[in-house]
Short mmCIF file of C-alpha atoms and ligand atoms in Angstrom, two decimals:
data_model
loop_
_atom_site.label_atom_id
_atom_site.label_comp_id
_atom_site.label_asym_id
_atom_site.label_seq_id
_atom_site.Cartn_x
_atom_site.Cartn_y
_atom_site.Cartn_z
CA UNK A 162 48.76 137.54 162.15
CA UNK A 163 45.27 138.61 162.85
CA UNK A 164 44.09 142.17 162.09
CA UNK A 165 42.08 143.89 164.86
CA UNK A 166 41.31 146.82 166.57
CA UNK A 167 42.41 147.78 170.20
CA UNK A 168 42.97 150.11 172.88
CA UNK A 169 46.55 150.20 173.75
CA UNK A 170 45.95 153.22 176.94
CA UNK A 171 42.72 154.26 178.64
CA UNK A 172 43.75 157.78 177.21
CA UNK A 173 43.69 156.97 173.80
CA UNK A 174 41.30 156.23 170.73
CA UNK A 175 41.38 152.54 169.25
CA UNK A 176 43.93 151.52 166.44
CA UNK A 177 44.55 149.21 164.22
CA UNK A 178 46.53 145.91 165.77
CA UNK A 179 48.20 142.75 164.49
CA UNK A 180 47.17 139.79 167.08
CA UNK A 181 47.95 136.28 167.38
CA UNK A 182 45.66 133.40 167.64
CA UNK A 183 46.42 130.26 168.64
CA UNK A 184 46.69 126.85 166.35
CA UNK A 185 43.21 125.49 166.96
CA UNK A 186 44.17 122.43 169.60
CA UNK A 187 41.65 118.80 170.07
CA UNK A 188 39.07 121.00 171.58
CA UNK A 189 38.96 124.15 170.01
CA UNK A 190 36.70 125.53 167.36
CA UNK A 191 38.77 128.71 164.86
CA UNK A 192 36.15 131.06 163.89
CA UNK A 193 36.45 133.72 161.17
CA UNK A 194 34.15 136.53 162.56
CA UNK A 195 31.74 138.37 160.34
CA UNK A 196 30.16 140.53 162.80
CA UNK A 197 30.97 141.93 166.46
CA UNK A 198 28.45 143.82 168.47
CA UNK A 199 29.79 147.27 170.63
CA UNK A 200 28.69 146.63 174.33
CA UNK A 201 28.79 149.54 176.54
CA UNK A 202 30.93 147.00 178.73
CA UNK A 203 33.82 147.22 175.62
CA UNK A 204 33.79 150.85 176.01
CA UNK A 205 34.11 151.00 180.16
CA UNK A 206 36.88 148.53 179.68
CA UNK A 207 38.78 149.99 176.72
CA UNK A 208 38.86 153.05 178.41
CA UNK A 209 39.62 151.96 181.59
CA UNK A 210 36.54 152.53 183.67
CA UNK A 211 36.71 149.59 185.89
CA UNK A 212 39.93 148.97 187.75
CA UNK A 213 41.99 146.33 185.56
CA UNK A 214 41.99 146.23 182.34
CA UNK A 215 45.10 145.16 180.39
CA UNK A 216 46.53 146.54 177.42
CA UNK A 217 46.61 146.22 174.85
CA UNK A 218 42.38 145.59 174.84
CA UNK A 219 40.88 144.37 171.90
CA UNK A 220 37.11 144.19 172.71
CA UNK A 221 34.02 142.58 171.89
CA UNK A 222 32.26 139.57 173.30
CA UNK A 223 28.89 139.37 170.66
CA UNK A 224 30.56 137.39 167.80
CA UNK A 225 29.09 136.22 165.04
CA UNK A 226 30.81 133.85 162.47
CA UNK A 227 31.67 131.01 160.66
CA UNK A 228 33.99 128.12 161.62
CA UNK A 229 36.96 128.03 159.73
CA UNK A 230 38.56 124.91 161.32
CA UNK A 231 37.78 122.67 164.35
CA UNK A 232 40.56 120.46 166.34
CA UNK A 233 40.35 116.37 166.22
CA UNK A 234 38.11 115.81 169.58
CA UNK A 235 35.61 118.29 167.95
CA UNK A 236 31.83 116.74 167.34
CA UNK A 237 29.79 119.41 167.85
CA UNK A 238 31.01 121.90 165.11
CA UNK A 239 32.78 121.81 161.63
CA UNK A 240 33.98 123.68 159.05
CA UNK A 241 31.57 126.68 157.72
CA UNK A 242 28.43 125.96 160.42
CA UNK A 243 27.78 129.63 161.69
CA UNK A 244 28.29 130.29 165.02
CA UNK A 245 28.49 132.82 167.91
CA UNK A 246 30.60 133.72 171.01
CA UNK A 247 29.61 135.55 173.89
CA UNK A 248 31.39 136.81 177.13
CA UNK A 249 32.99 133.77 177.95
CA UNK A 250 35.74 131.58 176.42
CA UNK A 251 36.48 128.44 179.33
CA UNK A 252 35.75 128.30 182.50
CA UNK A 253 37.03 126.02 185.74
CA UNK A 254 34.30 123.71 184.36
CA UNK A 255 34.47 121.33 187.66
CA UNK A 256 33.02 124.02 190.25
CA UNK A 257 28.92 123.29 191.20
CA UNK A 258 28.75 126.62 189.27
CA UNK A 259 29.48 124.93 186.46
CA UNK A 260 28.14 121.81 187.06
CA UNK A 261 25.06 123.81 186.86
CA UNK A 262 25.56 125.27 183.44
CA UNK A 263 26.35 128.67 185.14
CA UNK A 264 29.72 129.14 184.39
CA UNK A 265 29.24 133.11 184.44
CA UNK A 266 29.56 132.03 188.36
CA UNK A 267 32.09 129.58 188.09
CA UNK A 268 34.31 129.39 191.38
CA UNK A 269 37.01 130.26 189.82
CA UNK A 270 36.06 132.91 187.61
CA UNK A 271 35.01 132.77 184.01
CA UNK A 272 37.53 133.29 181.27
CA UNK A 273 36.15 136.86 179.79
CA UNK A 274 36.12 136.60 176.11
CA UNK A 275 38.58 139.79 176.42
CA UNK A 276 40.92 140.85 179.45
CA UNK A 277 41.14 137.21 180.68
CA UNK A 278 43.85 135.14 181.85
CA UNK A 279 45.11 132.99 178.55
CA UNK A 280 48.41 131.43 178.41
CA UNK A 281 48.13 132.38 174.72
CA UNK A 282 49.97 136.17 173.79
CA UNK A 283 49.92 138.28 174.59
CA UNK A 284 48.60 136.30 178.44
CA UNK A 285 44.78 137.94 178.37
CA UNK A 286 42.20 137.11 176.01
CA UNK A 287 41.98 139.60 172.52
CA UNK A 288 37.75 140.24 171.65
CA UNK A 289 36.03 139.98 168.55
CA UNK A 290 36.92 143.44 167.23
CA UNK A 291 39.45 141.16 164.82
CA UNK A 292 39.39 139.07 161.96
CA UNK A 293 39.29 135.32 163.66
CA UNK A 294 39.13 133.89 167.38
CA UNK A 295 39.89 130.33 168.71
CA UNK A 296 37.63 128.90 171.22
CA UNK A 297 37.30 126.28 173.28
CA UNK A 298 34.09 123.87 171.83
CA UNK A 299 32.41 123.93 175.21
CA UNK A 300 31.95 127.99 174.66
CA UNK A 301 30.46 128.15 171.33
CA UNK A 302 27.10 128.85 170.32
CA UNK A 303 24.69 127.22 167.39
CA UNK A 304 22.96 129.89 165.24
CA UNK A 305 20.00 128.84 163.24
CA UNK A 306 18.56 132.42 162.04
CA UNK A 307 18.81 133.26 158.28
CA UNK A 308 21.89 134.07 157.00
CA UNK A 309 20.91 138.03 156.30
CA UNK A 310 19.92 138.24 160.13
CA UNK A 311 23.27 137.29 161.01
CA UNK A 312 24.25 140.81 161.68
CA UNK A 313 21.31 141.59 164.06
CA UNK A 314 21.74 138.10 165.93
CA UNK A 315 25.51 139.40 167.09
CA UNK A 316 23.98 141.53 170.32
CA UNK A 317 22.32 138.27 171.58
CA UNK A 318 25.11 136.71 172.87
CA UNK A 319 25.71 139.63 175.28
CA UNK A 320 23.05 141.90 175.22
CA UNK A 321 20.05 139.04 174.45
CA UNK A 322 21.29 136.91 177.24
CA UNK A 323 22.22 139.37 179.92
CA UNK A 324 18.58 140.67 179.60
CA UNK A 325 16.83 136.72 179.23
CA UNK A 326 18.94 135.22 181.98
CA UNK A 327 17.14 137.80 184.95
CA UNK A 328 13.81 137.63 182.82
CA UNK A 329 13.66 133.31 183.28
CA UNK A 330 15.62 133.47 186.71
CA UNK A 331 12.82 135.48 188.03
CA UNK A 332 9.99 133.68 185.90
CA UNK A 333 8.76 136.60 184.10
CA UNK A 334 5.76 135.78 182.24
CA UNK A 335 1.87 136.68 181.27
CA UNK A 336 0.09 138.27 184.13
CA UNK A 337 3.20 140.53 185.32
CA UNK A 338 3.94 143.65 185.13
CA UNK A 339 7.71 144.22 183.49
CA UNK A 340 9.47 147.57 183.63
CA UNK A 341 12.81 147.97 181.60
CA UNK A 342 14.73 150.61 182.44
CA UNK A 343 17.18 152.32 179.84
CA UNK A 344 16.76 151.39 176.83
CA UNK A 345 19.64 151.01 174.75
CA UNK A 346 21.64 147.95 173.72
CA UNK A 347 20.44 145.52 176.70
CA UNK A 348 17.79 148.15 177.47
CA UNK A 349 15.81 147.60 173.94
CA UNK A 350 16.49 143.30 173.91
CA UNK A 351 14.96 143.60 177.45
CA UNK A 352 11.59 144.89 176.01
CA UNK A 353 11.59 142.38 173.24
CA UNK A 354 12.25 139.46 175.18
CA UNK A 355 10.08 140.38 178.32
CA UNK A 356 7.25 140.95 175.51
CA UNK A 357 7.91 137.75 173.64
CA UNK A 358 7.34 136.37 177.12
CA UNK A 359 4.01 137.50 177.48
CA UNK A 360 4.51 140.31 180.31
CA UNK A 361 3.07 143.60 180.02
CA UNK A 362 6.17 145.75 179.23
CA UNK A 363 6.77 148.99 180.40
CA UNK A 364 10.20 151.28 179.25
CA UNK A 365 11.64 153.73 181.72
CA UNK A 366 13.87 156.11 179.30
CA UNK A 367 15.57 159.47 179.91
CA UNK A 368 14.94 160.02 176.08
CA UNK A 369 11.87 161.61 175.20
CA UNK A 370 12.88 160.44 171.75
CA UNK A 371 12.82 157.08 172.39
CA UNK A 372 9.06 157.24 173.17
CA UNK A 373 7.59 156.09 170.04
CA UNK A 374 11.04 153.75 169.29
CA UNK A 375 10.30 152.11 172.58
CA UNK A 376 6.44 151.01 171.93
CA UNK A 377 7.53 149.42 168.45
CA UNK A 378 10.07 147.46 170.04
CA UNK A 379 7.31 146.05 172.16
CA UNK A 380 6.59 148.03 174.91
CA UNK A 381 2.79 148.10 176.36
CA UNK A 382 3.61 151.80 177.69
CA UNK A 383 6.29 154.04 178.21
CA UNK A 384 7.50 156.47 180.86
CA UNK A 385 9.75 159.35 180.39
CA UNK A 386 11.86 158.97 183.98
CA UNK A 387 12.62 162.57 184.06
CA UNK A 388 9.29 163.00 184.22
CA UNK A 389 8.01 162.90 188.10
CA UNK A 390 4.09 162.71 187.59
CA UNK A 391 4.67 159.88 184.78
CA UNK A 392 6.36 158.22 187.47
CA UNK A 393 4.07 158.57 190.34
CA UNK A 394 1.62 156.97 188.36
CA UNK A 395 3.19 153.75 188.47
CA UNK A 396 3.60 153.19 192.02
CA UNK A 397 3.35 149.87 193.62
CA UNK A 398 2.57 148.42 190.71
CA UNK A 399 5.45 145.83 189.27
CA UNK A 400 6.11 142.43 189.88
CA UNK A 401 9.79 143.07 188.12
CA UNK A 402 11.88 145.81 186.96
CA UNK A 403 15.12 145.03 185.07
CA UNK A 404 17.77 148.14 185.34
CA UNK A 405 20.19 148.63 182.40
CA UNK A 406 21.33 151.95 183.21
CA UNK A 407 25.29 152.23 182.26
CA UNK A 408 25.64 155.20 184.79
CA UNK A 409 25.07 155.95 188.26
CA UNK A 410 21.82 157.08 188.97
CA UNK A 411 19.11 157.45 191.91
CA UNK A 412 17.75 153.66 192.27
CA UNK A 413 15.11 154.60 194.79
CA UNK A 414 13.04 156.01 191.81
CA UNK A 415 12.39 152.83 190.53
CA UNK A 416 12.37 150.46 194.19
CA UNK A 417 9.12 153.07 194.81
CA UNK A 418 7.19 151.52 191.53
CA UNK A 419 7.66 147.73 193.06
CA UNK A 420 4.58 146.53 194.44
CA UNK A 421 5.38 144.22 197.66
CA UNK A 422 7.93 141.32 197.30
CA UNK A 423 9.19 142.96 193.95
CA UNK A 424 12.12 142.82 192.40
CA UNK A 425 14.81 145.02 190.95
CA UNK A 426 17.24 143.65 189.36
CA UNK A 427 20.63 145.60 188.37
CA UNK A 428 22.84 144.63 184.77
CA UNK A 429 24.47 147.73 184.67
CA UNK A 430 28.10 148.60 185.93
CA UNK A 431 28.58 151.78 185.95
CA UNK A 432 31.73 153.58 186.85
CA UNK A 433 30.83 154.95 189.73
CA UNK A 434 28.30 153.65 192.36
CA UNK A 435 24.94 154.34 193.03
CA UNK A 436 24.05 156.55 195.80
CA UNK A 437 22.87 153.97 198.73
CA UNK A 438 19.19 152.85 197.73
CA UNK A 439 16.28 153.69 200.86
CA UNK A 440 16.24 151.01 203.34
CA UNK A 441 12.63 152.22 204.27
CA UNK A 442 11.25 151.87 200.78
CA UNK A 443 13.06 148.02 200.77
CA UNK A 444 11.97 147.00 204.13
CA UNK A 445 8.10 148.11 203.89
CA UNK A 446 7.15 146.63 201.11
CA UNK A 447 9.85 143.36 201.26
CA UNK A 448 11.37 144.85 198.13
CA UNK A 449 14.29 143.48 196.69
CA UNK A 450 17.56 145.31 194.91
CA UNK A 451 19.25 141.92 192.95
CA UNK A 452 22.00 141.66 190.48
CA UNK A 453 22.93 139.58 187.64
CA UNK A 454 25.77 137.99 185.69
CA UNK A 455 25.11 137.57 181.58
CA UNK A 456 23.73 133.90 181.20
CA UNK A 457 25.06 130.34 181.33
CA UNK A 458 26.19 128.60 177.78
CA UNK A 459 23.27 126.27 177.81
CA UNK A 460 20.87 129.23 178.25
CA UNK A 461 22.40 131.47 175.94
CA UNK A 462 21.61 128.39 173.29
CA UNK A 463 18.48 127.91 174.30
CA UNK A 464 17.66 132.38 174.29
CA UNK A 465 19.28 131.57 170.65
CA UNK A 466 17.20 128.99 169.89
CA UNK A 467 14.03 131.23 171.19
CA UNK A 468 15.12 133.73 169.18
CA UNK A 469 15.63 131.85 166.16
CA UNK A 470 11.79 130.41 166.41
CA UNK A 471 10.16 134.08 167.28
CA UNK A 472 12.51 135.95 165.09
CA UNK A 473 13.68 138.02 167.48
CA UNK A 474 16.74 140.41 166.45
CA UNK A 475 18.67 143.25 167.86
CA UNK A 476 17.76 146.48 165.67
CA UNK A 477 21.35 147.60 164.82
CA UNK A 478 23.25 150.26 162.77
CA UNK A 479 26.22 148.45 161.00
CA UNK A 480 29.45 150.45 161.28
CA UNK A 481 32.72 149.49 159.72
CA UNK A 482 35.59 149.37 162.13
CA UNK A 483 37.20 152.82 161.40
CA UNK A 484 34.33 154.79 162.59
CA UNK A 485 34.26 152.37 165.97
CA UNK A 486 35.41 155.40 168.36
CA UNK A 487 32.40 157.85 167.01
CA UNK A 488 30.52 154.73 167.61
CA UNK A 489 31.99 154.64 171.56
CA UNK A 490 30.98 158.49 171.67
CA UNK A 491 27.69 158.28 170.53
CA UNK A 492 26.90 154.90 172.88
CA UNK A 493 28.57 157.34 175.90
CA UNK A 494 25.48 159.99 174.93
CA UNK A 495 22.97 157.31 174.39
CA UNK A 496 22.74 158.30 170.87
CA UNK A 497 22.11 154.80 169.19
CA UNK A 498 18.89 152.88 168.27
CA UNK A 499 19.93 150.85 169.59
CA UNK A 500 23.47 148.74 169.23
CA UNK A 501 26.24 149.32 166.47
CA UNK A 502 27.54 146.12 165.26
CA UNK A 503 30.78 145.78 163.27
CA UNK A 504 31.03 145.17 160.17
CA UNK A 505 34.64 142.78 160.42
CA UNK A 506 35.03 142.59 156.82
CA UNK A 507 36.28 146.43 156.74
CA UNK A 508 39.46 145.09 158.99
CA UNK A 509 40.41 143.71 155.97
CA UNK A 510 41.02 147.25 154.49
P1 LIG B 982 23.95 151.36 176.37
O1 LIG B 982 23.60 150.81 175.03
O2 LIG B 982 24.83 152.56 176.44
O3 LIG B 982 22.56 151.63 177.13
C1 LIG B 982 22.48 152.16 178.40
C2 LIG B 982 21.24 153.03 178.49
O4 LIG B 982 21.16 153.56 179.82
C3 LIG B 982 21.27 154.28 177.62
O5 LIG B 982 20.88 154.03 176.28
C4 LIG B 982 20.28 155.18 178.32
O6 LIG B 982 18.96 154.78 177.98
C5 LIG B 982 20.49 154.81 179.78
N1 LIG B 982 21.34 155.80 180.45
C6 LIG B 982 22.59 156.16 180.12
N2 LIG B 982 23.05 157.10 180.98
C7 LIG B 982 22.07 157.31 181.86
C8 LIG B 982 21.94 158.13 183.01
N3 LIG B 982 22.94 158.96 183.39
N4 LIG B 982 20.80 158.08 183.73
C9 LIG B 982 19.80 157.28 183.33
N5 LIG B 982 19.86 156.48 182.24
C10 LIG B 982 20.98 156.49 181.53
O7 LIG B 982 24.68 150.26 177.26
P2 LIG B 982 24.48 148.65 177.24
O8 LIG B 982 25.47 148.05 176.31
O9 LIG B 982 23.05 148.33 177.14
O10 LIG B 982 25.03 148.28 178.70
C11 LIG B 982 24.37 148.77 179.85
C12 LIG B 982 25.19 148.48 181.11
O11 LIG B 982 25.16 147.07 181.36
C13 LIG B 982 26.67 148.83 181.00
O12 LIG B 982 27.09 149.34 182.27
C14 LIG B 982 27.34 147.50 180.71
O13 LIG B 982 28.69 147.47 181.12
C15 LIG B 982 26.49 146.59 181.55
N6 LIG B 982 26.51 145.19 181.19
C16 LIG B 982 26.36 144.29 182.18
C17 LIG B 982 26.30 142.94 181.90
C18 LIG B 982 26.04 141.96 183.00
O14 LIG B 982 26.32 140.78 182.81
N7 LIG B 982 25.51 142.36 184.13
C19 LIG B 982 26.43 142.50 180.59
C20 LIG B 982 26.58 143.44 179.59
C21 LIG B 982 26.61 144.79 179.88
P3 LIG B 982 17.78 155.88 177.79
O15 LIG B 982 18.25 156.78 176.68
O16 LIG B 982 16.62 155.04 177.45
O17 LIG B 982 17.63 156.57 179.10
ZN1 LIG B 983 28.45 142.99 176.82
#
């Protein structure tokens, strides 16, 4: 048995759970998790804020660990190198999605990392809010940072390459102006990432306390969003603006601070849409409103890899698993600086 932590109804906080894992078969690599990030995504699935999730959910798709044992066709991997899993665990891996190396768009659907079809118990995948996970080989990640950074380095394998797939996909780089808006867990990689990549940076937050948080993470300036004259100022001026925002809010806000043939590009679900954005404001300046998946496994290496060689981190406050639905309350009021990351060693208590 595997101790975790789960949602077994939308209505209700998460509990302690005994899970099963599977015996580690040719291809698969067992991992004994040390650290699991909190995406907002665990929380709107746990408590069943998009339409199907199954119960009972044990999320969380940012593990960090170290492998514990890895099955006889396994090259890549073995026992004790540390690793990380993201969103995915398998894929159709035969589709020209995958072909690609963007299995996040495979034909077939991706295997979540939680709430995905598994023949294994109890038949949808369990998250890293446990002790140990079993993983195919194709879906697991190399870390290189130090071993104290291991903590921080959980977040990139959702909220690092959710924010670094749009950034590369639509070439952000020196010369460009970058606006991030919301900055919490994806929010705050966004602004390191988009400055490691040489763009001016600019943070859209609703919290005027963020202000000062916001320019250390890397930010060139920041604008308060409630704030209509701080917004007017930036008109027509971006080349890209990557939108975080967990909740529904009024996109034409940010379309109006595109210059022409910009982009905005949407990461956030929220639970319930967003009012329909101005067709005037899109068709007069060729603006465009795009969306995005999380990243493909060979990017997330290689946003790993970049990571490793800028030391780029997530800044994180470390929670141990009993105080994980204080941690879901204060992420629902946008009170953390800026992901909580699990301590998995306090399952063991
Ligand atoms: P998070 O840590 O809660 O950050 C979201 C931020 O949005 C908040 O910190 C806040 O930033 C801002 N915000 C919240 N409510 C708002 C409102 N009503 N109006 C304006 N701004 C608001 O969440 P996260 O983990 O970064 O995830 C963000 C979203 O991305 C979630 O919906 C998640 O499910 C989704 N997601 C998508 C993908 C993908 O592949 N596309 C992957 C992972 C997560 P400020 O305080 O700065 O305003
Ligand atoms: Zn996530």
């Amino acid at each position: 048995m595997t101790k975790a932590f789960g949602a077994v109804t939308e209505h209700t906080p998460l509990v302690a759970l005994d899970i099963e894992r599977r015996e580690p078969g040719a291809h698969d690599v067992a991992i004994d998790i040390a650290y699991c990030g909190v995406c907002h995504s665990d929380l709107h699935q746990a408590r069943g804020e998009w339409a199907g999730t199954l119960y009972p959910c044990v999320p969380g798709h940012e593990i960090v660990g170290r492998v514990s044992a890895v099955g006889s066709e396994v090259t890549a991997f073995k026992v004790g190198d540390t690793v990380g899993v993201g969103c995915m665990v398998d894929s159709c891996q035969h589709c020209s999605a995958c072909d690609e190396g963007l299995e996040q768009y495979c034909d077939d659907g991706f295997i979540g990392t939680y709430n995905g079809a598994t023949a294994d118990a109890p038949g949808h995948t369990q998250g890293g809010y446990s002790q140990a996970i079993v993983v195919n080989d194709k879906f697991v990640l190399k870390v290189s940072h130090p071993a104290e950074q291991l903590a921080a380095v959980a977040p990139l394998l959702c909220a690092g390459i959710t924010t670094w797939s749009p950034l590369r996909h639509w070439k952000v780089g020196p010369g460009q102006k970058v606006g991030v808006v919301g900055i919490g867990g994806l929010g705050h990689m966004g602004v390191k990432l988009a400055h490691a990549l040489g763009a001016h940076v600019v943070a859209f937050t609703t919290s005027d306390s963020k202000r000062e948080a916001a320019l250390a993470l890397g930010a060139d300036e920041v604008v308060v969003s409630r704030n209509p004259d701080e917004m007017n100022a930036h008109a027509n001026s971006f080349d890209f603006i990557l939108n975080t925002v967990a909740a529904s809010h009024d996109l034409d806000a940010f379309t109006a601070l595109l210059k022409r043939d910009g982009t905005m590009t949407l990461v956030g679900v929220p639970e319930h849409p967003h009012p329909s954005p101005n067709v005037g404001a899109l068709i007069f300046r060729r603006r465009t409103i795009a969306g995005s998946l999380i990243g493909g496994i060979a990017e997330t290496q290689e946003m790993l890899d970049f990571c490793a060689e800028k030391g780029i981190v997530a800044d994180i406050e470390l929670i141990d698993i009993h105080d994980i639905n204080e941690a879901f309350d204060r992420m629902q009021r946008s009170d953390v600086k800026y992901r909580f990351v699990i301590d998995n060693a306090t399952l063991n208590a």
